[in-house]
Coordinates of C-alpha atoms and ligand atoms in Angstrom, one line a residue:
M1 CA 0.0 0.0 0.0
H2 CA 1.2 3.5 -0.8
Q3 CA 1.2 4.5 2.8
D4 CA 3.5 1.5 3.7
Y5 CA 6.4 2.7 1.5
F6 CA 6.3 6.5 1.3
P7 CA 6.5 8.9 4.2
P8 CA 2.9 10.0 4.7
G9 CA 1.9 13.7 4.8
I10 CA 2.1 15.8 8.0
V11 CA -0.6 18.4 8.6
V12 CA 0.2 21.0 11.2
L13 CA -2.7 23.1 12.5
T14 CA -1.5 26.3 14.1
G15 CA -3.4 28.9 16.2
A16 CA -2.7 32.2 17.9
G17 CA -0.5 30.5 20.6
I18 CA 2.3 29.9 18.1
S19 CA 2.6 33.7 17.5
K20 CA 2.2 34.8 21.1
E21 CA 6.0 34.8 21.7
S22 CA 6.4 37.0 18.6
G23 CA 4.3 39.6 20.4
I24 CA 0.9 39.0 18.9
D25 CA -1.9 38.5 21.4
T26 CA -4.1 35.4 21.4
F27 CA -7.9 35.6 21.5
R28 CA -9.1 33.6 24.5
D29 CA -6.2 33.8 27.0
P30 CA -6.9 36.1 30.0
D31 CA -5.0 38.9 28.2
G32 CA -6.5 37.8 24.9
L33 CA -8.2 40.1 22.3
W34 CA -11.8 38.7 22.9
N35 CA -11.5 39.6 26.6
R36 CA -10.9 43.3 25.6
V37 CA -13.0 43.7 22.5
N38 CA -16.6 42.6 21.8
L39 CA -16.2 40.1 19.0
E40 CA -19.9 40.5 17.9
D41 CA -19.0 44.2 17.1
V42 CA -15.9 43.6 15.0
A43 CA -15.8 40.0 13.8
T44 CA -19.3 39.2 12.5
L45 CA -21.3 40.2 9.4
E46 CA -24.0 41.6 11.7
G47 CA -21.4 43.9 13.3
W48 CA -20.3 45.0 9.8
H49 CA -23.8 45.9 8.7
R50 CA -24.4 47.7 12.0
D51 CA -21.3 49.9 12.0
K52 CA -18.8 49.6 9.2
K53 CA -16.6 52.4 10.5
K54 CA -16.3 50.7 13.9
V55 CA -15.2 47.4 12.2
L56 CA -12.8 49.1 9.8
D57 CA -11.3 51.3 12.5
F58 CA -10.6 48.2 14.6
Y59 CA -8.7 46.5 11.8
N60 CA -6.9 49.8 10.9
E61 CA -5.7 50.0 14.4
A62 CA -4.7 46.4 14.6
R63 CA -2.8 46.7 11.3
G64 CA -0.9 49.7 12.7
L65 CA 0.0 47.9 15.9
F66 CA 1.1 44.9 13.9
R67 CA 3.4 47.1 11.7
A68 CA 4.7 48.9 14.7
A69 CA 5.5 45.7 16.6
Q70 CA 7.7 44.7 13.7
V71 CA 6.8 41.2 14.4
A72 CA 9.2 38.4 13.5
P73 CA 8.9 34.7 13.4
N74 CA 10.0 32.8 16.5
A75 CA 11.8 29.5 17.1
A76 CA 8.5 27.6 16.7
H77 CA 7.8 29.0 13.2
D78 CA 11.4 28.4 12.3
A79 CA 11.3 24.8 13.4
L80 CA 8.2 24.1 11.2
A81 CA 9.9 25.6 8.2
R82 CA 12.8 23.2 8.9
L83 CA 10.4 20.3 9.1
E84 CA 9.0 21.1 5.7
A85 CA 12.5 21.4 4.2
K86 CA 14.0 18.3 5.7
Y87 CA 11.1 15.8 5.9
G88 CA 10.7 13.4 3.0
G89 CA 7.0 13.7 2.6
D90 CA 4.5 16.6 2.4
V91 CA 4.2 19.0 5.2
T92 CA 1.1 21.3 5.1
I93 CA 0.6 24.1 7.6
V94 CA -3.0 25.0 8.1
T95 CA -3.0 28.2 10.0
Q96 CA -5.9 30.0 11.7
N97 CA -3.6 33.0 12.0
I98 CA -3.8 36.0 9.7
D99 CA -0.1 36.9 10.4
P100 CA 2.6 36.1 7.8
L101 CA 5.0 34.6 10.3
H102 CA 5.1 31.1 8.8
E103 CA 5.9 32.5 5.4
M104 CA 8.5 34.8 6.9
A105 CA 10.1 31.8 8.6
G106 CA 10.4 30.1 5.2
S107 CA 7.4 27.7 5.1
K108 CA 6.1 27.3 1.6
N109 CA 3.0 25.2 2.0
V110 CA 0.8 27.4 4.2
I111 CA -3.0 27.6 4.0
H112 CA -4.6 30.5 5.8
M113 CA -8.0 29.2 6.5
H114 CA -9.2 32.4 8.3
G115 CA -7.7 34.8 5.7
R116 CA -4.6 36.9 5.9
E117 CA -3.4 40.3 6.9
G118 CA -2.6 42.6 4.0
E119 CA -5.5 41.5 1.8
V120 CA -8.8 43.4 1.1
R121 CA -12.0 42.0 -0.4
C122 CA -14.9 43.8 -2.1
M123 CA -18.2 42.6 -0.7
K124 CA -19.9 43.6 -3.9
C125 CA -17.8 42.0 -6.7
G126 CA -15.7 39.6 -4.6
T127 CA -12.4 40.8 -5.8
V128 CA -9.5 40.2 -3.4
F129 CA -6.4 42.3 -3.7
P130 CA -3.2 43.0 -1.7
S131 CA -3.4 46.2 0.3
D132 CA -1.9 47.6 3.5
A133 CA -3.9 50.8 3.3
D134 CA -6.4 51.8 6.0
L135 CA -10.0 51.4 5.0
S136 CA -13.0 53.6 5.6
P137 CA -16.7 53.5 4.7
Q138 CA -15.7 55.9 1.8
S139 CA -13.1 53.5 0.3
V140 CA -13.8 52.6 -3.3
C141 CA -13.3 49.2 -4.9
P142 CA -10.6 49.6 -7.7
K143 CA -12.4 46.9 -9.7
C144 CA -16.1 47.7 -9.6
G145 CA -16.1 51.2 -8.2
T146 CA -18.5 50.5 -5.4
V147 CA -18.1 52.7 -2.4
G148 CA -18.1 51.3 1.2
E149 CA -17.9 47.6 0.5
L150 CA -14.2 47.0 1.0
R151 CA -13.3 44.9 4.1
P152 CA -10.3 43.0 5.3
N153 CA -10.1 39.5 3.7
I154 CA -10.5 37.9 7.1
V155 CA -13.1 35.2 8.0
W156 CA -15.5 36.4 10.6
F157 CA -17.7 34.3 12.9
G158 CA -20.5 32.7 10.9
E159 CA -18.6 32.8 7.7
Q160 CA -17.2 29.8 5.8
P161 CA -13.4 29.3 6.3
M162 CA -11.3 29.4 3.2
H163 CA -9.7 26.6 1.3
L164 CA -11.6 23.8 3.0
D165 CA -11.4 21.4 0.0
E166 CA -7.6 21.7 0.0
I167 CA -7.4 21.3 3.8
Y168 CA -9.6 18.2 3.9
A169 CA -7.6 16.7 1.0
A170 CA -4.4 17.1 3.1
L171 CA -6.1 15.8 6.2
D172 CA -7.3 12.7 4.3
K173 CA -3.8 11.8 3.2
C174 CA -1.8 12.6 6.4
G175 CA -0.2 10.1 8.8
L176 CA 0.5 12.7 11.5
F177 CA -1.7 15.5 12.6
I178 CA -0.1 18.1 14.9
A179 CA -2.1 21.0 16.6
I180 CA 0.0 23.9 18.0
G181 CA -1.2 26.8 20.0
T182 CA -4.9 26.6 19.4
S183 CA -7.6 26.4 22.0
G184 CA -9.8 24.0 19.9
Q185 CA -12.9 26.1 20.4
V186 CA -13.5 27.3 16.8
Y187 CA -14.9 24.9 14.2
P188 CA -14.2 23.5 11.7
A189 CA -10.6 23.6 12.8
A190 CA -11.4 22.2 16.2
G191 CA -12.9 19.1 14.5
F192 CA -9.9 18.3 12.3
V193 CA -8.5 15.9 15.0
L194 CA -11.7 13.8 15.0
H195 CA -11.7 13.9 11.3
V196 CA -8.3 12.4 10.9
R197 CA -8.9 9.8 13.7
R198 CA -11.5 8.1 11.5
R199 CA -8.6 6.6 9.6
P200 CA -6.4 3.9 11.3
R201 CA -2.8 4.7 12.1
V202 CA -3.0 8.4 12.0
R203 CA -0.9 9.8 14.9
T204 CA -2.2 12.9 16.7
V205 CA -0.2 15.3 18.8
E206 CA -1.2 18.4 20.8
L207 CA 1.5 21.0 21.5
N208 CA 0.1 23.9 23.6
L209 CA 0.9 26.1 26.6
E210 CA -1.6 24.0 28.6
P211 CA -4.1 21.2 28.0
T212 CA -7.1 22.3 25.9
E213 CA -10.7 21.0 26.0
N214 CA -9.6 18.8 23.0
Q215 CA -6.8 17.2 24.9
P216 CA -8.5 13.8 25.3
L217 CA -8.8 13.5 21.5
F218 CA -5.0 13.5 21.0
E219 CA -2.7 10.5 21.6
E220 CA 0.3 12.5 22.5
H221 CA 0.6 15.8 24.4
I222 CA 3.5 18.2 25.0
Y223 CA 2.8 21.3 27.1
G224 CA 4.8 24.5 27.4
P225 CA 5.6 27.7 25.4
A226 CA 5.8 27.0 21.7
T227 CA 9.3 28.3 21.4
R228 CA 10.5 25.8 24.0
I229 CA 8.5 22.7 22.9
V230 CA 8.2 22.9 19.1
P231 CA 11.9 22.9 18.1
P232 CA 12.9 19.8 20.1
Y233 CA 9.7 18.0 19.0
V234 CA 10.6 18.8 15.3
E235 CA 14.2 17.6 15.9
R236 CA 12.9 14.4 17.4
L237 CA 10.6 13.8 14.4
L238 CA 13.4 14.4 12.0
A239 CA 15.8 12.2 13.9
E240 CA 13.4 9.3 14.4
G241 CA 12.0 9.6 10.9
W242 CA 9.1 7.6 9.5
K243 CA 9.6 3.9 8.8
P244 CA 7.3 1.7 6.9
G245 CA 4.6 0.5 9.3
G246 CA 4.7 3.6 11.5
W247 CA 6.6 6.5 13.1
Ligands
APR301 N1 2.8 28.7 23.3 C1 1.9 27.7 23.0 N2 0.6 27.9 23.2 C2 0.2 29.1 23.7 C3 1.1 30.1 24.0 C4 2.5 29.9 23.8 N3 3.4 30.8 24.1 N4 0.4 31.1 24.6 C5 -0.9 30.8 24.5 N5 -1.0 29.5 24.0 C6 -2.2 28.7 23.8 C7 -3.4 29.0 24.8 O1 -3.2 28.2 25.9 C8 -4.6 28.7 24.0 O2 -5.0 27.3 24.1 O3 -2.8 29.1 22.5 C9 -4.2 28.9 22.5 C10 -4.8 30.1 21.9 O4 -6.2 30.0 21.8 P1 -7.1 31.1 21.1 O5 -6.8 32.4 21.7 O6 -8.5 30.6 21.2 O7 -6.6 31.1 19.6 P2 -7.1 30.2 18.4 O8 -7.3 28.8 18.8 O9 -6.0 30.4 17.3 O10 -8.4 30.8 17.9 C11 -9.1 30.3 16.8 O11 -10.7 32.1 16.9 O12 -11.3 34.3 17.2 C12 -11.0 33.3 16.3 O13 -10.5 33.7 14.0 C13 -9.9 33.7 15.3 O14 -8.3 32.2 14.3 C14 -8.9 32.5 15.5 C15 -9.8 31.4 16.0

C-alpha cells in the first residue's frame, strides 16, 4: 500500500499560541483580544452591517500595531519551516492565524483558513487584492467602483473558512496531525483531529501552553511555550524519521 512505503503527509494546524511569543496576542487567554473587544461588534457580518466604521477602525488600528511591533517569526515558526525542508513527505501548515510569520520563517506550503493580513476584499464584486492601506466606509473598490464595500479579507464568525477542499484533502492523506497553540474552540478547525482519527494509524499530537478541551482527543501531548517545545519536537521527528509501518 502507498502509505506503507512512502512517508505520509504531515498536517500542522496552528493557532494564535504559536505567534504569542512573537508579540501577537491570542484571542481567549486572560489577556486575549476577545477579553478586551466585543467580537460581535468587530468580527461578524452583523457587526459590519451595524457599523462599518467601527469594524474598519478596529482593523486599521490592529494593522498599525502589527506594523509597529515589527513582528518576526519565532523559534517555533522556524522549526516548522525546517520540518518542511527536511522531511521526506508533504508538510502542510493549516493556520488560523492571519499573520505572515510562517511564510517569513520560510514555510512554503501554508494555508490561511481564516484569511490573511494585507488583503482586502470587495463585498460587492468579490475581488481580493493585496493592500496595506487603512479602509473607511468611503473606500472605493478599484475593480467595480462600489463605495463602502471594502473589508479585510478575514473570515468572521458565521462565515465559511477558506480553502476547505484543499485542507480536507491534506487531512485525508496525512499520517501525522499536529495541533500547535490553538484552544480548539472554533470549528471546523477544532474538529480536524476527530476527522483524521476516523482513519487507522494516524498519529495525533497536541502542543500547547496548557491542555485544551480537545486534549483527550490527541494521543500524545506536549505542554509549554511554543518556542520551547516545538523545536525539540521537530528535531525528534526528523531524527526518528518515519519507517514503513509507522513512526
Ligand atoms: N505557546 C503555545 N501555546 C500558547 C502560548 C504559547 N506561548 N500562549 C498561549 N497559548 C495557547 C493558549 O493556551 C490557547 O490554548 O494558545 C491557545 C490560543 O487559543 P485562542 O486564543 O482561542 O486562539 P485560536 O485557537 O487560534 O483561535 C481560533 O478564533 O477568534 C477566532 O479567528 C480567530 O483564528 C482565531 C480562532
